[in-house]
Coordinates of N, CA and C in Angstrom, one line a residue:
X341 N 0.8 -1.2 0.0 CA 0.0 0.0 0.0 C 0.9 1.3 0.0
X342 N 1.9 1.2 0.8 CA 2.8 2.4 0.9 C 3.5 2.7 -0.5
X343 N 3.8 1.6 -1.3 CA 4.3 1.8 -2.6 C 3.4 2.4 -3.5
X344 N 2.1 2.1 -3.4 CA 1.0 2.7 -4.2 C 0.9 4.2 -3.9
X345 N 0.9 4.5 -2.6 CA 0.8 5.9 -2.2 C 2.0 6.7 -2.7
X346 N 3.2 6.1 -2.6 CA 4.4 6.7 -3.0 C 4.3 7.0 -4.5
X347 N 3.9 6.0 -5.3 CA 3.7 6.2 -6.8 C 2.7 7.3 -7.1
X348 N 1.6 7.3 -6.3 CA 0.5 8.3 -6.5 C 1.1 9.7 -6.2
X349 N 1.8 9.8 -5.1 CA 2.4 11.1 -4.7 C 3.4 11.6 -5.8
X350 N 4.1 10.6 -6.3 CA 5.1 11.0 -7.3 C 4.4 11.5 -8.6
X351 N 3.3 10.8 -9.0 CA 2.6 11.2 -10.2 C 2.0 12.5 -10.0
X352 N 1.4 12.8 -8.8 CA 0.8 14.1 -8.5 C 1.8 15.2 -8.6
X353 N 3.0 14.9 -8.0 CA 4.1 15.9 -8.0 C 4.5 16.2 -9.5
X354 N 4.7 15.2 -10.3 CA 5.0 15.4 -11.7 C 3.9 16.1 -12.4
X355 N 2.7 15.8 -12.2 CA 1.6 16.5 -12.8 C 1.6 17.9 -12.4
X356 N 1.8 18.2 -11.1 CA 1.9 19.5 -10.6 C 3.0 20.4 -11.2
X357 N 4.1 19.7 -11.4 CA 5.2 20.5 -12.0 C 5.0 20.8 -13.5
X358 N 4.3 19.9 -14.2 CA 3.9 20.1 -15.6 C 2.9 21.2 -15.6
X359 N 1.9 21.2 -14.8 CA 0.9 22.2 -14.8 C 1.5 23.5 -14.4
X360 N 2.5 23.5 -13.5 CA 3.2 24.7 -13.1 C 3.9 25.3 -14.3
X361 N 4.5 24.5 -15.1 CA 5.3 24.9 -16.2 C 4.3 25.6 -17.2
X362 N 3.2 24.9 -17.5 CA 2.3 25.4 -18.5 C 1.7 26.8 -18.0
X363 N 1.4 26.8 -16.7 CA 0.8 28.0 -16.1 C 1.8 29.2 -16.3
X364 N 3.1 28.9 -16.0 CA 4.1 29.9 -16.1 C 4.3 30.4 -17.5
X365 N 4.2 29.5 -18.5 CA 4.3 29.9 -19.9 C 3.1 30.8 -20.3
X366 N 1.9 30.3 -19.9 CA 0.7 31.1 -20.3 C 0.7 32.5 -19.6
X367 N 1.2 32.6 -18.4 CA 1.3 33.9 -17.7 C 2.2 34.8 -18.5
X368 N 3.3 34.3 -19.0 CA 4.2 35.1 -19.8 C 3.5 35.5 -21.1
X369 N 2.8 34.6 -21.7 CA 2.1 34.9 -23.0 C 1.0 35.9 -22.7
X370 N 0.2 35.7 -21.7 CA -0.9 36.6 -21.4 C -0.4 38.0 -21.1
X371 N 0.7 38.1 -20.4 CA 1.3 39.4 -20.0 C 1.6 40.2 -21.3
X372 N 2.2 39.5 -22.3 CA 2.5 40.2 -23.5 C 1.3 40.6 -24.3
X373 N 0.4 39.6 -24.4 CA -0.9 39.8 -25.2 C -1.6 41.0 -24.7
X374 N -1.6 41.2 -23.3 CA -2.3 42.3 -22.7 C -1.8 43.7 -23.2
X375 N -0.6 43.7 -23.7 CA 0.0 45.0 -24.2 C -0.5 45.3 -25.6
X376 N -1.1 44.3 -26.3 CA -1.7 44.5 -27.6 C -0.7 45.2 -28.5
X377 N 0.4 44.6 -28.6 CA 1.5 45.1 -29.5 C 1.1 44.9 -31.0
X378 N 1.5 45.9 -31.8 CA 1.4 45.7 -33.3 C 2.5 44.7 -33.7
X379 N 2.4 44.2 -34.9 CA 3.4 43.2 -35.4 C 4.8 43.8 -35.3
X380 N 4.9 45.1 -35.7 CA 6.2 45.8 -35.7 C 6.8 45.9 -34.3
X381 N 5.9 46.3 -33.4 CA 6.4 46.4 -32.0 C 6.7 45.0 -31.4
X382 N 6.0 44.0 -31.8 CA 6.3 42.6 -31.4 C 7.7 42.3 -31.8
X383 N 8.0 42.6 -33.0 CA 9.3 42.3 -33.6 C 10.4 43.1 -32.8
X384 N 10.1 44.4 -32.6 CA 11.1 45.2 -31.9 C 11.4 44.7 -30.5
X385 N 10.3 44.3 -29.8 CA 10.4 43.7 -28.4 C 11.2 42.4 -28.4
X386 N 10.9 41.6 -29.4 CA 11.7 40.3 -29.5 C 13.1 40.6 -29.8
X387 N 13.4 41.5 -30.7 CA 14.8 41.9 -31.1 C 15.6 42.3 -29.8
X388 N 14.9 43.1 -29.0 CA 15.6 43.6 -27.8 C 15.8 42.4 -26.8
X389 N 14.9 41.5 -26.8 CA 15.1 40.3 -25.9 C 16.2 39.4 -26.5
X390 N 16.3 39.3 -27.8 CA 17.4 38.5 -28.4 C 18.7 39.1 -28.1
X391 N 18.9 40.4 -28.4 CA 20.2 41.0 -28.2 C 20.6 41.1 -26.7
X392 N 19.6 41.2 -25.9 CA 19.9 41.2 -24.4 C 20.4 39.9 -24.0
X393 N 19.8 38.8 -24.5 CA 20.2 37.4 -24.2 C 21.6 37.2 -24.7
X394 N 21.9 37.7 -25.9 CA 23.2 37.5 -26.5 C 24.3 38.2 -25.7
X395 N 24.0 39.3 -25.2 CA 24.9 40.0 -24.3 C 25.4 39.1 -23.2
X396 N 24.4 38.5 -22.5 CA 24.7 37.6 -21.4 C 25.5 36.4 -21.9
X397 N 25.0 35.8 -23.0 CA 25.7 34.5 -23.5 C 27.1 34.8 -24.0
X398 N 27.3 36.0 -24.6 CA 28.6 36.3 -25.1 C 29.7 36.5 -24.1
X399 N 29.2 36.7 -22.8 CA 30.2 36.9 -21.7 C 30.6 35.6 -21.0
X400 N 30.0 34.5 -21.5 CA 30.3 33.2 -20.8 C 31.7 32.8 -21.1
X401 N 32.3 32.3 -20.0 CA 33.6 31.6 -20.1 C 33.3 30.2 -20.4
X402 N 33.6 29.7 -21.6 CA 33.2 28.4 -22.1 C 33.8 27.3 -21.3
X403 N 35.1 27.5 -20.8 CA 35.8 26.5 -20.0 C 35.1 26.3 -18.7
X404 N 34.7 27.4 -18.1 CA 34.1 27.3 -16.7 C 32.6 26.8 -16.8
X405 N 31.9 27.2 -17.9 CA 30.5 26.7 -18.0 C 30.4 25.2 -18.2
X406 N 31.5 24.7 -18.8 CA 31.5 23.2 -19.1 C 31.6 22.4 -17.8
X407 N 32.2 23.0 -16.8 CA 32.4 22.2 -15.6 C 31.5 22.6 -14.4
X408 N 30.6 23.6 -14.6 CA 29.7 24.1 -13.6 C 28.6 23.1 -13.4
X409 N 28.1 23.0 -12.1 CA 27.0 22.1 -11.9 C 25.7 22.9 -12.1
X410 N 24.7 22.3 -12.7 CA 23.5 23.0 -13.1 C 22.7 23.5 -11.9
X411 N 22.8 22.9 -10.8 CA 22.0 23.3 -9.6 C 22.7 24.2 -8.6
X412 N 23.8 24.8 -9.1 CA 24.5 25.7 -8.2 C 23.9 27.1 -8.3
X413 N 24.1 27.9 -7.2 CA 23.5 29.3 -7.2 C 24.1 30.1 -8.4
X414 N 25.4 29.9 -8.7 CA 26.0 30.6 -9.8 C 25.3 30.3 -11.1
X415 N 25.0 29.1 -11.4 CA 24.3 28.8 -12.7 C 22.9 29.3 -12.7
X416 N 22.2 29.2 -11.5 CA 20.8 29.7 -11.5 C 20.8 31.2 -11.7
X417 N 21.8 31.9 -11.1 CA 21.8 33.3 -11.3 C 22.1 33.7 -12.8
X418 N 22.9 32.9 -13.5 CA 23.2 33.1 -14.9 C 22.0 32.8 -15.7
X419 N 21.4 31.7 -15.6 CA 20.3 31.3 -16.5 C 19.1 32.2 -16.3
X420 N 18.9 32.7 -15.1 CA 17.8 33.6 -14.8 C 17.9 34.9 -15.5
X421 N 19.1 35.2 -16.0 CA 19.3 36.5 -16.7 C 18.9 36.4 -18.2
X422 N 18.6 35.1 -18.6 CA 18.2 34.9 -20.0 C 16.6 34.8 -20.1
X423 N 16.0 35.7 -20.9 CA 14.6 35.8 -20.9 C 14.0 35.1 -22.1
X424 N 12.8 34.6 -21.9 CA 12.0 33.9 -23.0 C 10.6 34.4 -23.2
X425 N 10.3 35.5 -22.5 CA 8.9 35.9 -22.5 C 8.3 36.3 -23.9
X426 N 9.1 37.1 -24.6 CA 8.6 37.5 -26.0 C 8.6 36.3 -26.9
X427 N 9.7 35.5 -26.8 CA 9.8 34.3 -27.6 C 8.6 33.4 -27.4
X428 N 8.3 33.1 -26.2 CA 7.1 32.3 -25.9 C 5.8 32.9 -26.5
X429 N 5.7 34.2 -26.3 CA 4.4 34.9 -26.8 C 4.3 34.8 -28.3
X430 N 5.4 34.8 -29.0 CA 5.4 34.7 -30.5 C 4.9 33.3 -30.9
X431 N 5.4 32.3 -30.1 CA 5.0 30.9 -30.4 C 3.5 30.7 -30.2
X432 N 2.9 31.5 -29.3 CA 1.5 31.3 -29.0 C 0.7 32.5 -29.5
X433 N 1.2 33.2 -30.5 CA 0.5 34.3 -31.1 C -0.8 33.8 -31.8
X434 N -1.8 34.6 -31.7 CA -3.1 34.2 -32.4 C -2.9 34.3 -33.9
X435 N -3.7 33.6 -34.7 CA -3.5 33.6 -36.2 C -3.5 35.0 -36.7
X436 N -4.4 35.9 -36.2 CA -4.5 37.2 -36.8 C -3.3 38.0 -36.5
X437 N -2.6 37.8 -35.3 CA -1.4 38.4 -34.9 C -0.2 37.9 -35.7
X438 N -0.3 36.6 -36.0 CA 0.8 36.0 -36.7 C 1.0 36.5 -38.2
X439 N -0.1 37.0 -38.8 CA 0.0 37.4 -40.2 C 1.1 38.4 -40.4
X440 N 1.2 39.4 -39.5 CA 2.3 40.3 -39.6 C 3.7 39.8 -39.3
X441 N 3.7 38.6 -38.6 CA 5.0 38.0 -38.3 C 5.4 36.9 -39.2
X442 N 4.4 36.5 -40.2 CA 4.6 35.3 -40.9 C 5.9 35.2 -41.7
X443 N 6.2 36.3 -42.5 CA 7.4 36.3 -43.3 C 8.6 36.1 -42.5
X444 N 8.6 36.8 -41.3 CA 9.8 36.6 -40.4 C 9.9 35.2 -39.9
X445 N 8.8 34.6 -39.5 CA 8.8 33.3 -38.9 C 9.2 32.2 -39.9
X446 N 8.9 32.4 -41.1 CA 9.2 31.3 -42.1 C 10.6 31.5 -42.7
X447 N 11.2 32.7 -42.5 CA 12.5 32.9 -43.1 C 13.5 32.0 -42.5
X448 N 14.4 31.5 -43.4 CA 15.5 30.6 -43.0 C 16.8 31.4 -42.7
X449 N 17.5 30.9 -41.7 CA 18.7 31.5 -41.4 C 19.8 30.5 -41.3
X450 N 21.1 31.0 -41.3 CA 22.2 30.1 -41.2 C 22.8 30.0 -39.8
X451 N 23.0 28.8 -39.4 CA 23.6 28.6 -38.0 C 25.0 28.1 -38.2
X452 N 25.9 28.8 -37.5 CA 27.3 28.4 -37.6 C 27.6 27.2 -36.7
X453 N 28.3 26.2 -37.2 CA 28.6 25.0 -36.4 C 30.1 24.8 -36.3
X454 N 30.9 25.9 -36.2 CA 32.3 25.8 -36.1 C 32.8 25.0 -34.8
X455 N 31.9 25.0 -33.8 CA 32.3 24.3 -32.5 C 32.0 22.8 -32.7
X456 N 31.3 22.4 -33.8 CA 30.9 21.0 -34.0 C 30.0 20.5 -32.8
X457 N 29.2 21.4 -32.3 CA 28.3 21.1 -31.1 C 26.8 21.4 -31.4
X458 N 26.5 21.8 -32.6 CA 25.1 22.1 -33.0 C 24.4 20.8 -33.2
X459 N 23.2 20.8 -32.5 CA 22.3 19.6 -32.7 C 21.1 19.9 -33.5
X460 N 20.5 18.9 -34.2 CA 19.3 19.0 -34.9 C 18.4 17.9 -34.5
X461 N 17.1 18.1 -34.5 CA 16.2 17.0 -34.1 C 15.8 16.2 -35.4
X462 N 16.1 14.9 -35.3 CA 15.7 14.1 -36.5 C 14.9 12.9 -35.9
X463 N 13.6 12.8 -36.3 CA 12.7 11.7 -35.9 C 12.7 11.7 -34.4
X464 N 12.6 12.8 -33.7 CA 12.5 12.8 -32.3 C 13.8 12.6 -31.5
X465 N 14.9 12.5 -32.2 CA 16.2 12.3 -31.5 C 17.1 13.4 -31.9
X466 N 17.8 14.0 -30.9 CA 18.8 15.0 -31.2 C 20.1 14.4 -31.7
X467 N 20.6 14.9 -32.8 CA 21.9 14.3 -33.3 C 22.8 15.5 -33.6
X468 N 24.1 15.2 -33.4 CA 25.1 16.2 -33.6 C 25.3 16.4 -35.1
X469 N 25.3 17.7 -35.6 CA 25.5 18.0 -37.0 C 27.0 18.0 -37.3
X470 N 27.3 17.5 -38.5 CA 28.7 17.4 -39.0 C 29.0 18.6 -39.9
X471 N 28.0 19.2 -40.5 CA 28.2 20.3 -41.5 C 28.7 21.5 -40.7
X472 N 29.5 22.4 -41.4 CA 29.9 23.6 -40.7 C 28.8 24.6 -40.6
X473 N 27.8 24.5 -41.5 CA 26.7 25.5 -41.5 C 25.4 24.7 -41.7
X474 N 24.4 25.0 -40.9 CA 23.1 24.4 -41.1 C 22.0 25.5 -41.2
X475 N 20.9 25.1 -41.7 CA 19.8 26.1 -41.9 C 18.6 25.7 -41.1
X476 N 17.9 26.7 -40.5 CA 16.6 26.5 -39.9 C 15.8 27.7 -40.1
X477 N 14.4 27.5 -40.1 CA 13.6 28.7 -40.1 C 13.5 29.3 -38.7
X478 N 13.1 30.6 -38.7 CA 13.1 31.3 -37.5 C 12.2 30.7 -36.4
X479 N 11.0 30.2 -36.9 CA 10.1 29.6 -35.9 C 10.7 28.4 -35.2
X480 N 11.4 27.6 -36.0 CA 12.1 26.4 -35.4 C 13.2 26.9 -34.4
X481 N 13.9 28.0 -34.7 CA 14.9 28.5 -33.8 C 14.4 29.1 -32.5
X482 N 13.2 29.8 -32.7 CA 12.6 30.4 -31.5 C 12.1 29.2 -30.6
X483 N 11.5 28.2 -31.2 CA 11.0 27.1 -30.4 C 12.2 26.4 -29.7
X484 N 13.3 26.2 -30.4 CA 14.4 25.6 -29.8 C 14.9 26.4 -28.6
X485 N 15.1 27.7 -28.8 CA 15.7 28.5 -27.7 C 14.8 28.5 -26.5
X486 N 13.5 28.7 -26.6 CA 12.7 28.8 -25.4 C 12.6 27.5 -24.7
X487 N 12.5 26.4 -25.4 CA 12.4 25.1 -24.8 C 13.7 24.8 -24.0
X488 N 14.9 25.0 -24.7 CA 16.2 24.7 -24.0 C 16.4 25.6 -22.8
X489 N 16.1 26.8 -22.9 CA 16.3 27.8 -21.8 C 15.4 27.3 -20.6
X490 N 14.2 27.0 -20.9 CA 13.2 26.6 -19.8 C 13.7 25.3 -19.2
X491 N 14.2 24.4 -20.1 CA 14.8 23.1 -19.5 C 15.9 23.4 -18.5
X492 N 16.8 24.3 -18.9 CA 17.9 24.6 -18.0 C 17.4 25.3 -16.7
X493 N 16.5 26.2 -16.8 CA 15.9 26.8 -15.6 C 15.3 25.8 -14.7
X494 N 14.5 24.9 -15.3 CA 13.8 23.9 -14.4 C 14.8 22.9 -13.8
X495 N 15.8 22.5 -14.5 CA 16.8 21.6 -14.0 C 17.8 22.2 -13.0
X496 N 17.9 23.5 -13.1 CA 18.7 24.2 -12.1 C 18.1 24.2 -10.7
X497 N 16.8 23.9 -10.6 CA 16.1 23.8 -9.3 C 16.2 22.4 -8.7
X498 N 16.8 21.4 -9.4 CA 16.9 20.1 -8.9 C 17.9 19.9 -7.8
X499 N 17.7 19.0 -6.9 CA 18.8 18.7 -5.9 C 19.7 17.6 -6.5
X500 N 20.7 17.3 -5.8 CA 21.7 16.4 -6.3 C 21.1 15.0 -6.5
X501 N 20.2 14.6 -5.6 CA 19.6 13.3 -5.7 C 18.7 13.2 -6.9
X502 N 18.0 14.2 -7.2 CA 17.2 14.3 -8.5 C 18.1 14.2 -9.7
X503 N 19.1 15.0 -9.7 CA 20.0 15.0 -10.8 C 20.7 13.7 -11.1
X504 N 20.9 12.9 -10.0 CA 21.5 11.6 -10.2 C 20.7 10.7 -11.1
X505 N 19.4 11.0 -11.3 CA 18.6 10.1 -12.2 C 18.9 10.4 -13.6
X506 N 19.6 11.5 -14.0 CA 19.8 11.9 -15.4 C 21.2 11.7 -15.8
X507 N 21.4 11.6 -17.1 CA 22.8 11.5 -17.6 C 23.4 12.9 -17.6
X508 N 24.6 13.0 -18.2 CA 25.3 14.2 -18.3 C 24.5 15.3 -19.1
X509 N 24.4 16.5 -18.6 CA 23.5 17.5 -19.2 C 24.2 18.3 -20.3
X510 N 25.5 18.3 -20.2 CA 26.4 19.0 -21.2 C 25.9 20.5 -21.4
X511 N 26.1 21.2 -20.3 CA 25.7 22.6 -20.3 C 26.3 23.4 -21.4
X512 N 27.6 23.2 -21.6 CA 28.4 24.0 -22.6 C 27.8 23.8 -24.0
X513 N 27.4 22.6 -24.4 CA 26.8 22.3 -25.7 C 25.5 22.9 -25.8
X514 N 24.7 22.9 -24.8 CA 23.4 23.5 -24.8 C 23.5 25.0 -24.9
X515 N 24.4 25.6 -24.2 CA 24.6 27.1 -24.3 C 25.0 27.5 -25.7
X516 N 25.9 26.7 -26.3 CA 26.4 27.1 -27.7 C 25.2 26.9 -28.6
X517 N 24.4 25.9 -28.5 CA 23.2 25.7 -29.4 C 22.2 26.9 -29.2
X518 N 22.0 27.3 -28.0 CA 21.1 28.4 -27.8 C 21.7 29.7 -28.4
X519 N 22.9 30.0 -28.1 CA 23.6 31.2 -28.5 C 23.6 31.3 -30.0
X520 N 24.0 30.3 -30.7 CA 24.1 30.3 -32.2 C 22.8 30.5 -32.8
X521 N 21.7 30.0 -32.2 CA 20.4 30.2 -32.8 C 19.9 31.7 -32.6
X522 N 20.3 32.3 -31.4 CA 20.0 33.7 -31.2 C 20.8 34.5 -32.2
X523 N 22.0 34.2 -32.5 CA 22.8 34.9 -33.5 C 22.1 34.8 -34.9
X524 N 21.6 33.6 -35.2 CA 20.9 33.5 -36.5 C 19.7 34.3 -36.6
X525 N 18.9 34.3 -35.5 CA 17.6 35.0 -35.4 C 18.0 36.5 -35.6
X526 N 19.0 37.0 -34.9 CA 19.4 38.4 -35.0 C 19.7 38.8 -36.4
X527 N 20.5 37.9 -37.1 CA 20.9 38.3 -38.5 C 19.7 38.4 -39.4
X528 N 18.7 37.5 -39.2 CA 17.5 37.6 -40.0 C 16.7 38.8 -39.7
X529 N 16.7 39.2 -38.4 CA 15.9 40.4 -38.0 C 16.6 41.7 -38.4
X530 N 17.9 41.7 -38.5 CA 18.6 42.9 -38.9 C 18.1 43.5 -40.2
X531 N 17.6 42.7 -41.1 CA 17.1 43.1 -42.4 C 15.6 43.5 -42.4
X532 N 14.9 43.3 -41.3 CA 13.5 43.5 -41.4 C 13.3 45.0 -41.3
X533 N 12.2 45.5 -42.0 CA 11.9 46.9 -42.1 C 11.7 47.5 -40.7
X534 N 11.0 46.7 -39.8 CA 10.7 47.2 -38.5 C 11.9 47.3 -37.6
X535 N 13.0 46.7 -38.0 CA 14.2 46.6 -37.1 C 15.4 47.4 -37.6
X536 N 15.4 47.7 -38.9 CA 16.6 48.3 -39.5 C 17.2 49.5 -38.7
X537 N 16.3 50.4 -38.3 CA 16.7 51.6 -37.6 C 17.4 51.3 -36.2
X538 N 17.0 50.2 -35.6 CA 17.7 49.9 -34.3 C 18.7 48.7 -34.4
X539 N 18.9 48.2 -35.5 CA 19.8 47.1 -35.7 C 21.2 47.5 -35.2
X540 N 21.9 46.6 -34.5 CA 23.2 46.9 -34.0 C 24.2 45.8 -34.2

């Protein structure tokens, strides 16, 4: 009986954490929707989110990040500086709102793989790319970045016992994948009419 109760409690905890994640995502989305941004302002807000995130990621010491434990205060402080609010809201934009974003979202960009650490999803499995350059559309890149950042934020809250259930997380590879996709998104955005004046 105690095993059944333990399994039930575990299932409820898991369901609660999933619900909590969905709730947090929708709070982010609703917060942006309430501002009723035009498509151009949506793009400008996302551009600022992207370059702000890049500023943080570009300061990373890659040797140190490869050896840091994901559940340390230092890592939590770092990952909390990376924002996904506008990215999430773009993924959940209503059809009428997406019309103004459509060309941007379907545009393909080039991702640099000079580190040989870029991954792509093939048939539900992440595989390391061997090509020096790969291409993705912006919607795929936004989806990738928000999912990976939220994964790191959630796992940074795990204790050592919880983390022992998982394999090596490879923080350095994950950070490179996120950063290179932000670089690609920024390059695509630099040429957009709504962004040209503030491109940097």
